[in-house]
């Protein structure tokens, strides 16, 4: 009770002091006008929110594609049959390349480069190709996460499946993957959160997401409050996701402790 | 002479450069129970796993009921259907309940319908006193219960041979009895079994024959009476003396 009170009071005091120091600074009114101008925020809000809606749609679409594509990569990489060797090698090369190149570079390359080719029969929008770049890049990371989960399943599970006559694919499908996926949920959640804000990278190829809309407002008014609005919207989305990730991680650890105990 | 159920003929196995089985030969007649004993690292588990090809041996032949285990006539799953194995650490699938664990192979590998497989599953579970646990998950069961489920899983396809790999080694002492009782019951029904064990009392009581492995070689094999009371090889004597000293015989 008393420690809690001390904690509460000291939080109020420290934060209050910081607020007072900042707001009483000589330059504060200028900072406030530049970044925290309420009128500008209100004016920019509808457009930025509309852009943010694009972010969330792209996020969910890219996320779904990443989870599926990465699973394909991870499965190919973990099948052990000899005739699979060339495919395994392809996946290794893929992962090396797409993990080693900055996402921003890929987004520029795909988002500007491919639409410029005007390939017949393929979509021509920067948004589409930018999103493809994000899928390709993120899937490389997620495939490695899946693989760590697959490797973490005890060898005895494979032995049991094999001794029951399950084929290699059936072993993965029924015995290994369900356990592997459960193992990697906490690690995946961190990727989900990272992706949630990284989709803003698509603004560099002209996709009118929250960041782009905020920049457009900034360009015409020389006021940066619109970017703060966009930042606020991202925080509104990412903080609950991060808390969910923490919760799932904690629950997973408790589950393991229970099994070990 | 009848065809041996398991006929291990000069089998050699290397792990890398290490010789783990050195021209091992051993026959198990139908309905016979043979126990493999020996120190850890002697190759007894490897030998057992060669029989159902969990481990591929390098030279020699193993025949099941007269047919080489790598004969294409077994198909992809025929050998696994006829030789069941139970492991030391149960190796049940933790994400499946008991009934799904034991019906997985009959349904997915051997093409039985769910209804068919579950009927047989419940029957086998009931036999081992596990009827009430069909919907339980492995982590909710004691070690002894999990091992009983693992035995049930191995018996689902009505195999001719049961391979047991130190199946009581991970159990708390008070749970060993319930598992060994099941093995005695299977012996009485005439199941052919190859058993790797550290339970010398059990080997003595249950085995028709005991084989002592040392350094990848079967040093001697005999009836339990003769092997335990009058071992011929100095190494067998030394091994048994260590076991007696630790109070396990």
Tab-separated table of C-alpha atoms in Angstrom, chain B:
chain	number	residue	atom	x	y	z
B	1	UNK	CA	12.260	-74.812	-37.787
B	2	UNK	CA	9.747	-71.973	-37.919
B	3	UNK	CA	10.702	-68.671	-39.490
B	4	UNK	CA	11.977	-66.263	-36.824
B	5	UNK	CA	9.734	-63.238	-36.349
B	6	UNK	CA	12.804	-61.004	-36.179
B	7	UNK	CA	16.010	-62.199	-37.757
B	8	UNK	CA	18.944	-59.855	-37.307
B	9	UNK	CA	21.775	-61.088	-39.472
B	10	UNK	CA	25.302	-59.649	-39.046
B	11	UNK	CA	24.123	-56.062	-38.844
B	12	UNK	CA	26.726	-53.316	-38.738
B	13	UNK	CA	26.049	-49.659	-38.098
B	14	UNK	CA	28.338	-46.645	-37.979
B	15	UNK	CA	27.484	-43.198	-36.671
B	16	UNK	CA	30.057	-41.235	-38.644
B	17	UNK	CA	33.327	-43.008	-37.869
B	18	UNK	CA	32.019	-44.619	-34.727
B	19	UNK	CA	31.136	-48.284	-34.947
B	20	UNK	CA	27.970	-48.732	-32.866
B	21	UNK	CA	26.857	-52.188	-34.021
B	22	UNK	CA	29.487	-54.720	-35.022
B	23	UNK	CA	28.126	-57.678	-37.002
B	24	UNK	CA	25.257	-58.277	-34.596
B	25	UNK	CA	23.100	-61.363	-35.109
B	26	UNK	CA	20.014	-62.154	-33.078
B	27	UNK	CA	16.824	-64.079	-33.693
B	28	UNK	CA	13.480	-63.635	-32.014
B	29	UNK	CA	11.024	-66.476	-32.526
B	30	UNK	CA	7.285	-65.854	-32.811
B	31	UNK	CA	5.782	-65.196	-29.344
B	32	UNK	CA	9.232	-64.911	-27.841
B	33	UNK	CA	10.287	-62.084	-25.533
B	34	UNK	CA	13.931	-61.073	-25.791
B	35	UNK	CA	15.437	-58.467	-23.496
B	36	UNK	CA	18.513	-56.488	-24.504
B	37	UNK	CA	20.627	-55.347	-21.596
B	38	UNK	CA	23.883	-53.492	-21.404
B	39	UNK	CA	25.452	-50.195	-20.377
B	40	UNK	CA	24.323	-47.009	-22.070
B	41	UNK	CA	26.135	-46.590	-25.349
B	42	UNK	CA	26.359	-50.328	-25.882
B	43	UNK	CA	24.170	-50.072	-28.986
B	44	UNK	CA	21.021	-51.773	-27.704
B	45	UNK	CA	18.634	-48.907	-28.523
B	46	UNK	CA	20.231	-48.486	-31.947
B	47	UNK	CA	19.772	-52.185	-32.634
B	48	UNK	CA	16.116	-51.955	-31.633
B	49	UNK	CA	15.555	-48.944	-33.886
B	50	UNK	CA	17.138	-50.725	-36.821
B	51	UNK	CA	14.302	-53.253	-36.749
B	52	UNK	CA	11.649	-50.691	-37.757
B	53	UNK	CA	14.149	-48.606	-39.743
B	54	UNK	CA	14.089	-45.579	-37.485
B	55	UNK	CA	17.817	-46.073	-37.845
B	56	UNK	CA	19.181	-47.362	-41.155
B	57	UNK	CA	21.947	-49.921	-40.695
B	58	UNK	CA	24.965	-50.010	-42.982
B	59	UNK	CA	25.601	-53.731	-43.540
B	60	UNK	CA	23.776	-56.974	-42.933
B	61	UNK	CA	20.093	-57.830	-43.088
B	62	UNK	CA	17.141	-57.682	-40.744
B	63	UNK	CA	14.137	-59.791	-41.671
B	64	UNK	CA	10.679	-59.455	-40.254
B	65	UNK	CA	8.789	-62.716	-40.571
B	66	UNK	CA	11.199	-63.781	-43.282
B	67	UNK	CA	11.134	-60.597	-45.364
B	68	UNK	CA	13.988	-58.046	-45.315
B	69	UNK	CA	12.763	-54.860	-43.636
B	70	UNK	CA	13.977	-52.791	-46.590
B	71	UNK	CA	12.102	-54.982	-49.073
B	72	UNK	CA	9.958	-52.792	-51.336
B	73	UNK	CA	7.111	-55.269	-50.828
B	74	UNK	CA	6.549	-53.659	-47.414
B	75	UNK	CA	5.518	-50.503	-49.221
B	76	UNK	CA	5.930	-47.198	-47.450
B	77	UNK	CA	4.103	-48.132	-44.277
B	78	UNK	CA	3.806	-51.922	-44.131
B	79	UNK	CA	6.781	-52.313	-41.821
B	80	UNK	CA	5.468	-49.665	-39.407
B	81	UNK	CA	2.122	-51.428	-39.355
B	82	UNK	CA	3.687	-54.736	-38.360
B	83	UNK	CA	6.300	-53.462	-35.898
B	84	UNK	CA	5.165	-51.041	-33.214
B	85	UNK	CA	7.613	-49.152	-31.006
B	86	UNK	CA	7.304	-47.483	-27.614
B	87	UNK	CA	9.863	-44.900	-26.495
B	88	UNK	CA	11.447	-43.987	-23.192
B	89	UNK	CA	9.925	-40.505	-23.104
B	90	UNK	CA	6.527	-41.590	-24.516
B	91	UNK	CA	6.770	-39.149	-27.459
B	92	UNK	CA	3.030	-38.569	-27.513
B	93	UNK	CA	1.932	-35.568	-29.582
B	94	UNK	CA	1.317	-32.861	-26.962
B	95	UNK	CA	-1.168	-30.891	-29.096
B	96	UNK	CA	-3.520	-33.842	-29.588
B	97	UNK	CA	-5.764	-35.523	-27.092
B	98	UNK	CA	-5.317	-39.187	-26.257
B	99	UNK	CA	-7.812	-40.473	-28.804
B	100	UNK	CA	-6.361	-38.337	-31.613
B	101	UNK	CA	-2.870	-39.506	-30.677
B	102	UNK	CA	-3.697	-43.150	-31.094
B	103	UNK	CA	-5.981	-42.791	-34.134
B	104	UNK	CA	-3.627	-40.545	-36.130
B	105	UNK	CA	-1.797	-43.387	-37.897
B	106	UNK	CA	-4.847	-45.600	-38.518
B	107	UNK	CA	-6.675	-42.654	-40.085
B	108	UNK	CA	-3.947	-40.785	-41.936
B	109	UNK	CA	-1.612	-43.639	-42.800
B	110	UNK	CA	-3.747	-46.743	-43.041
B	111	UNK	CA	-6.878	-45.158	-44.433
B	112	UNK	CA	-9.397	-46.125	-41.790
B	113	UNK	CA	-12.433	-43.944	-41.278
B	114	UNK	CA	-12.613	-41.814	-38.162
B	115	UNK	CA	-15.455	-43.925	-36.751
B	116	UNK	CA	-13.594	-47.156	-37.364
B	117	UNK	CA	-10.347	-45.861	-35.875
B	118	UNK	CA	-12.037	-44.358	-32.838
B	119	UNK	CA	-13.943	-47.532	-32.109
B	120	UNK	CA	-10.725	-49.525	-32.119
B	121	UNK	CA	-9.043	-46.727	-30.159
B	122	UNK	CA	-11.596	-46.788	-27.368
B	123	UNK	CA	-11.342	-50.549	-27.231
B	124	UNK	CA	-7.556	-50.452	-26.795
B	125	UNK	CA	-7.738	-47.636	-24.252
B	126	UNK	CA	-10.317	-49.539	-22.229
B	127	UNK	CA	-8.043	-52.523	-22.158
B	128	UNK	CA	-5.278	-50.497	-20.543
B	129	UNK	CA	-7.567	-48.775	-18.054
B	130	UNK	CA	-7.456	-45.485	-19.953
B	131	UNK	CA	-11.050	-45.391	-21.237
B	132	UNK	CA	-11.854	-42.285	-19.214
B	133	UNK	CA	-8.953	-40.309	-20.655
B	134	UNK	CA	-9.787	-40.296	-24.365
B	135	UNK	CA	-10.281	-36.525	-24.372
B	136	UNK	CA	-7.355	-35.717	-22.058
B	137	UNK	CA	-4.132	-34.161	-23.291
B	138	UNK	CA	-0.794	-35.851	-22.568
B	139	UNK	CA	0.356	-33.121	-20.165
B	140	UNK	CA	-2.688	-33.836	-17.986
B	141	UNK	CA	-1.609	-37.455	-17.475
B	142	UNK	CA	0.965	-39.076	-15.198
B	143	UNK	CA	4.047	-40.616	-16.784
B	144	UNK	CA	2.627	-44.085	-16.323
B	145	UNK	CA	-0.633	-43.088	-17.989
B	146	UNK	CA	1.205	-41.463	-20.871
B	147	UNK	CA	3.248	-44.593	-21.378
B	148	UNK	CA	0.091	-46.708	-21.382
B	149	UNK	CA	-1.303	-44.459	-24.110
B	150	UNK	CA	1.957	-44.807	-26.047
B	151	UNK	CA	1.661	-48.596	-25.830
B	152	UNK	CA	-1.958	-48.345	-26.996
B	153	UNK	CA	-0.806	-46.193	-29.934
B	154	UNK	CA	1.778	-48.801	-30.925
B	155	UNK	CA	-0.824	-51.582	-30.789
B	156	UNK	CA	-3.520	-49.838	-32.839
B	157	UNK	CA	-2.491	-51.527	-36.098
B	158	UNK	CA	-2.332	-54.993	-34.484
B	159	UNK	CA	1.430	-55.355	-35.050
B	160	UNK	CA	3.196	-58.718	-34.981
B	161	UNK	CA	6.118	-57.292	-33.064
B	162	UNK	CA	6.443	-54.753	-30.296
B	163	UNK	CA	9.739	-52.930	-29.747
B	164	UNK	CA	10.142	-51.361	-26.319
B	165	UNK	CA	12.927	-48.845	-25.808
B	166	UNK	CA	13.575	-48.389	-22.060
B	167	UNK	CA	9.931	-47.662	-21.557
B	168	UNK	CA	10.137	-47.407	-17.762
B	169	UNK	CA	13.375	-45.412	-17.549
B	170	UNK	CA	11.643	-42.012	-17.372
B	171	UNK	CA	8.982	-43.099	-14.882
B	172	UNK	CA	8.799	-42.442	-11.167
B	173	UNK	CA	9.472	-45.743	-9.371
B	174	UNK	CA	5.899	-46.102	-8.145
B	175	UNK	CA	4.591	-45.901	-11.721
B	176	UNK	CA	6.868	-48.578	-13.180
B	177	UNK	CA	4.642	-51.423	-12.001
B	178	UNK	CA	1.530	-50.393	-13.938
B	179	UNK	CA	3.467	-50.290	-17.192
B	180	UNK	CA	5.266	-53.581	-16.618
B	181	UNK	CA	1.941	-55.238	-15.785
B	182	UNK	CA	0.743	-54.358	-19.288
B	183	UNK	CA	3.848	-55.886	-20.847
B	184	UNK	CA	3.287	-59.089	-18.845
B	185	UNK	CA	-0.264	-59.181	-20.149
B	186	UNK	CA	0.962	-58.801	-23.728
B	187	UNK	CA	3.457	-61.598	-23.203
B	188	UNK	CA	0.691	-63.860	-21.965
B	189	UNK	CA	-1.228	-63.142	-25.160
B	190	UNK	CA	1.754	-64.238	-27.191
B	191	UNK	CA	3.067	-60.886	-28.441
B	192	UNK	CA	6.589	-61.063	-29.855
B	193	UNK	CA	8.669	-58.435	-28.113
B	194	UNK	CA	12.161	-57.027	-28.190
B	195	UNK	CA	12.760	-55.057	-25.036
B	196	UNK	CA	15.620	-52.738	-24.170
B	197	UNK	CA	15.541	-52.395	-20.407
B	198	UNK	CA	17.413	-51.524	-17.260
B	199	UNK	CA	14.843	-53.333	-15.131
B	200	UNK	CA	16.785	-56.516	-14.459
B	201	UNK	CA	14.103	-57.953	-12.217
B	202	UNK	CA	11.605	-57.555	-15.023
B	203	UNK	CA	13.964	-59.032	-17.606
B	204	UNK	CA	14.564	-61.990	-15.365
B	205	UNK	CA	10.886	-62.616	-14.818
B	206	UNK	CA	9.486	-61.822	-18.249
B	207	UNK	CA	12.136	-62.607	-20.844
B	208	UNK	CA	12.493	-65.921	-22.600
B	209	UNK	CA	15.985	-64.884	-23.488
B	210	UNK	CA	18.334	-62.104	-22.450
B	211	UNK	CA	21.085	-60.695	-24.659
B	212	UNK	CA	23.943	-58.693	-23.192
B	213	UNK	CA	25.393	-56.026	-25.476
B	214	UNK	CA	28.752	-54.430	-24.947
B	215	UNK	CA	30.518	-52.093	-27.368
B	216	UNK	CA	28.158	-52.902	-30.228
B	217	UNK	CA	28.537	-56.652	-29.873
B	218	UNK	CA	26.233	-59.247	-28.339
B	219	UNK	CA	28.657	-60.779	-25.878
B	220	UNK	CA	26.318	-63.475	-24.699
B	221	UNK	CA	22.697	-64.472	-24.804
B	222	UNK	CA	20.937	-67.066	-22.739
B	223	UNK	CA	17.864	-67.779	-20.677
B	224	UNK	CA	17.516	-65.245	-17.888
B	225	UNK	CA	18.232	-67.894	-15.269
B	226	UNK	CA	21.550	-68.841	-16.768
B	227	UNK	CA	22.606	-65.370	-17.808
B	228	UNK	CA	21.883	-63.756	-14.464
B	229	UNK	CA	23.072	-66.668	-12.291
B	230	UNK	CA	26.021	-67.948	-14.246
B	231	UNK	CA	27.258	-65.371	-16.774
B	232	UNK	CA	30.098	-66.714	-18.874
B	233	UNK	CA	31.803	-63.504	-19.973
B	234	UNK	CA	33.836	-61.397	-17.542
B	235	UNK	CA	32.223	-58.227	-18.903
B	236	UNK	CA	28.741	-59.589	-18.315
B	237	UNK	CA	29.765	-60.471	-14.763
B	238	UNK	CA	31.168	-57.003	-14.191
B	239	UNK	CA	28.021	-55.354	-15.591
B	240	UNK	CA	25.706	-57.481	-13.451
B	241	UNK	CA	27.818	-56.826	-10.376
B	242	UNK	CA	27.502	-53.093	-10.917
B	243	UNK	CA	23.733	-53.513	-11.239
B	244	UNK	CA	23.596	-55.588	-8.049
B	245	UNK	CA	25.720	-53.018	-6.239
B	246	UNK	CA	23.221	-50.345	-7.220
B	247	UNK	CA	20.426	-52.470	-5.810
B	248	UNK	CA	18.533	-53.011	-9.023
B	249	UNK	CA	18.606	-56.786	-9.241
